[in-house]
Amino acid sequence: MEVLNAIGRRKSAVARVYLTEGTGKIIINKKDLTEFFPSAILQYVVKQPLLLLEADGKYDIKANLDGGGFTGQSQALRLAIARALVKVNAEDKKALKDAGFLTRDSRAVERKKPGQPKARRRFQFSKR
């Protein structure tokens, strides 16, 4: 199996994933998964597509993460891994789609409007 690549995005985070057959190592920005994401919850989010397909120890994943915060990065990585797994085996697409791992979460921060302190918050109205 050759190297397969996929991209995932969430908020302002971008994850580029390179998937090869291997022993299940996940390297993110030249660091191990547990070193890059110390939180067990974020590690679980990243591994969700692999756990769903019971492919936890089958593939080595090398990822480049850029932008955003740690939650957005972990979810972008999850999307990229799911997309790469579909490239490996197209029959897995239905299971991943039903679990919601192939849907790009398009929610992003709303822009700040002029004459207001935040996106929707307005300055206090004074009648007199």
Short mmCIF file of C-alpha atoms in Angstrom, two decimals:
data_model
loop_
_atom_site.label_atom_id
_atom_site.label_comp_id
_atom_site.label_asym_id
_atom_site.label_seq_id
_atom_site.Cartn_x
_atom_site.Cartn_y
_atom_site.Cartn_z
CA MET A 1 0.00 0.00 0.00
CA GLU A 2 1.34 3.40 -0.97
CA VAL A 3 1.08 6.54 1.13
CA LEU A 4 -2.44 8.01 1.10
CA ASN A 5 -3.04 11.61 2.04
CA ALA A 6 -6.15 13.51 3.08
CA ILE A 7 -7.03 16.90 4.50
CA GLY A 8 -9.42 17.89 7.27
CA ARG A 9 -10.51 21.31 8.50
CA ARG A 10 -12.37 22.65 11.53
CA LYS A 11 -12.70 26.34 12.49
CA SER A 12 -9.27 27.69 11.51
CA ALA A 13 -7.40 24.39 12.04
CA VAL A 14 -6.05 22.42 9.08
CA ALA A 15 -4.86 18.81 9.32
CA ARG A 16 -2.90 17.08 6.57
CA VAL A 17 -2.66 13.31 7.09
CA TYR A 18 -0.36 10.74 5.48
CA LEU A 19 -1.56 7.16 6.04
CA THR A 20 0.58 4.05 5.54
CA GLU A 21 0.32 0.44 6.65
CA GLY A 22 2.09 -0.09 9.94
CA THR A 23 1.78 -0.72 13.65
CA GLY A 24 -0.57 2.10 14.74
CA LYS A 25 1.86 4.94 15.46
CA ILE A 26 0.33 8.42 15.25
CA ILE A 27 2.89 11.21 14.82
CA ILE A 28 1.65 14.82 14.82
CA ASN A 29 4.09 17.64 13.96
CA LYS A 30 7.00 15.24 14.72
CA LYS A 31 5.58 14.47 18.20
CA ASP A 32 3.75 11.41 19.48
CA LEU A 33 -0.05 11.60 19.89
CA THR A 34 0.16 11.45 23.71
CA GLU A 35 2.75 14.22 23.72
CA PHE A 36 0.86 16.50 21.32
CA PHE A 37 -2.58 15.93 22.90
CA PRO A 38 -2.01 15.23 26.65
CA SER A 39 -5.79 15.11 27.23
CA ALA A 40 -7.27 11.59 27.01
CA ILE A 41 -10.50 13.02 25.55
CA LEU A 42 -8.69 14.63 22.61
CA GLN A 43 -6.69 11.43 22.02
CA TYR A 44 -9.99 9.53 21.91
CA VAL A 45 -11.48 12.05 19.42
CA VAL A 46 -8.50 11.54 17.10
CA LYS A 47 -8.76 7.72 17.30
CA GLN A 48 -12.57 7.52 16.89
CA PRO A 49 -12.59 6.57 13.15
CA LEU A 50 -9.91 3.92 13.74
CA LEU A 51 -11.77 2.46 16.73
CA LEU A 52 -15.05 2.39 14.79
CA LEU A 53 -13.47 0.36 11.96
CA GLU A 54 -11.34 -1.72 14.39
CA ALA A 55 -8.22 -0.57 12.51
CA ASP A 56 -6.41 0.80 15.58
CA GLY A 57 -3.12 -1.05 15.06
CA LYS A 58 -3.15 -1.38 11.27
CA TYR A 59 -2.00 2.02 10.03
CA ASP A 60 0.77 4.49 10.78
CA ILE A 61 -0.39 8.08 10.63
CA LYS A 62 1.83 11.11 10.12
CA ALA A 63 -0.01 14.41 10.42
CA ASN A 64 0.78 18.09 10.01
CA LEU A 65 -1.51 20.32 12.09
CA ASP A 66 -1.70 24.06 11.67
CA GLY A 67 -3.89 26.83 13.09
CA GLY A 68 -6.74 26.85 15.57
CA GLY A 69 -6.86 25.54 19.11
CA PHE A 70 -6.44 22.04 20.43
CA THR A 71 -10.13 21.08 20.13
CA GLY A 72 -10.40 22.30 16.55
CA GLN A 73 -7.12 20.60 15.68
CA SER A 74 -8.25 17.26 17.11
CA GLN A 75 -11.55 17.41 15.19
CA ALA A 76 -9.79 18.42 11.97
CA LEU A 77 -7.45 15.47 12.42
CA ARG A 78 -10.42 13.13 12.98
CA LEU A 79 -11.98 14.27 9.69
CA ALA A 80 -8.70 13.84 7.80
CA ILE A 81 -8.16 10.32 9.20
CA ALA A 82 -11.73 9.34 8.28
CA ARG A 83 -11.25 10.64 4.73
CA ALA A 84 -7.97 8.73 4.38
CA LEU A 85 -9.63 5.51 5.62
CA VAL A 86 -12.33 5.89 2.95
CA LYS A 87 -9.55 6.08 0.33
CA VAL A 88 -8.17 2.79 1.71
CA ASN A 89 -11.52 0.99 1.62
CA ALA A 90 -14.59 2.62 0.06
CA GLU A 91 -16.93 0.13 1.79
CA ASP A 92 -16.19 1.80 5.15
CA LYS A 93 -17.72 5.08 3.96
CA LYS A 94 -21.26 4.28 5.17
CA ALA A 95 -20.15 3.40 8.71
CA LEU A 96 -18.00 6.54 8.99
CA LYS A 97 -20.72 8.75 7.51
CA ASP A 98 -23.39 7.34 9.86
CA ALA A 99 -21.10 8.11 12.82
CA GLY A 100 -20.69 11.67 11.51
CA PHE A 101 -16.92 11.51 10.95
CA LEU A 102 -17.07 12.52 7.26
CA THR A 103 -19.08 15.71 7.83
CA ARG A 104 -17.08 18.94 7.80
CA ASP A 105 -18.29 21.04 10.74
CA SER A 106 -18.58 24.43 9.02
CA ARG A 107 -19.26 26.47 12.17
CA ALA A 108 -16.73 29.24 12.65
CA VAL A 109 -16.44 32.41 14.72
CA GLU A 110 -18.86 35.13 13.62
CA ARG A 111 -17.17 38.40 12.72
CA LYS A 112 -17.34 41.47 14.95
CA LYS A 113 -19.68 44.17 13.62
CA PRO A 114 -18.84 47.91 13.68
CA GLY A 115 -20.48 49.93 16.44
CA GLN A 116 -20.80 46.86 18.68
CA PRO A 117 -18.41 45.42 21.26
CA LYS A 118 -18.75 41.84 19.92
CA ALA A 119 -20.48 39.99 17.07
CA ARG A 120 -24.00 40.25 18.52
CA ARG A 121 -23.59 42.08 21.82
CA ARG A 122 -24.56 45.75 21.63
CA PHE A 123 -23.55 48.65 23.81
CA GLN A 124 -26.05 49.43 26.57
CA PHE A 125 -28.97 51.51 25.30
CA SER A 126 -29.62 54.73 27.16
CA LYS A 127 -32.96 56.40 26.62
CA ARG A 128 -31.93 59.62 28.42
#
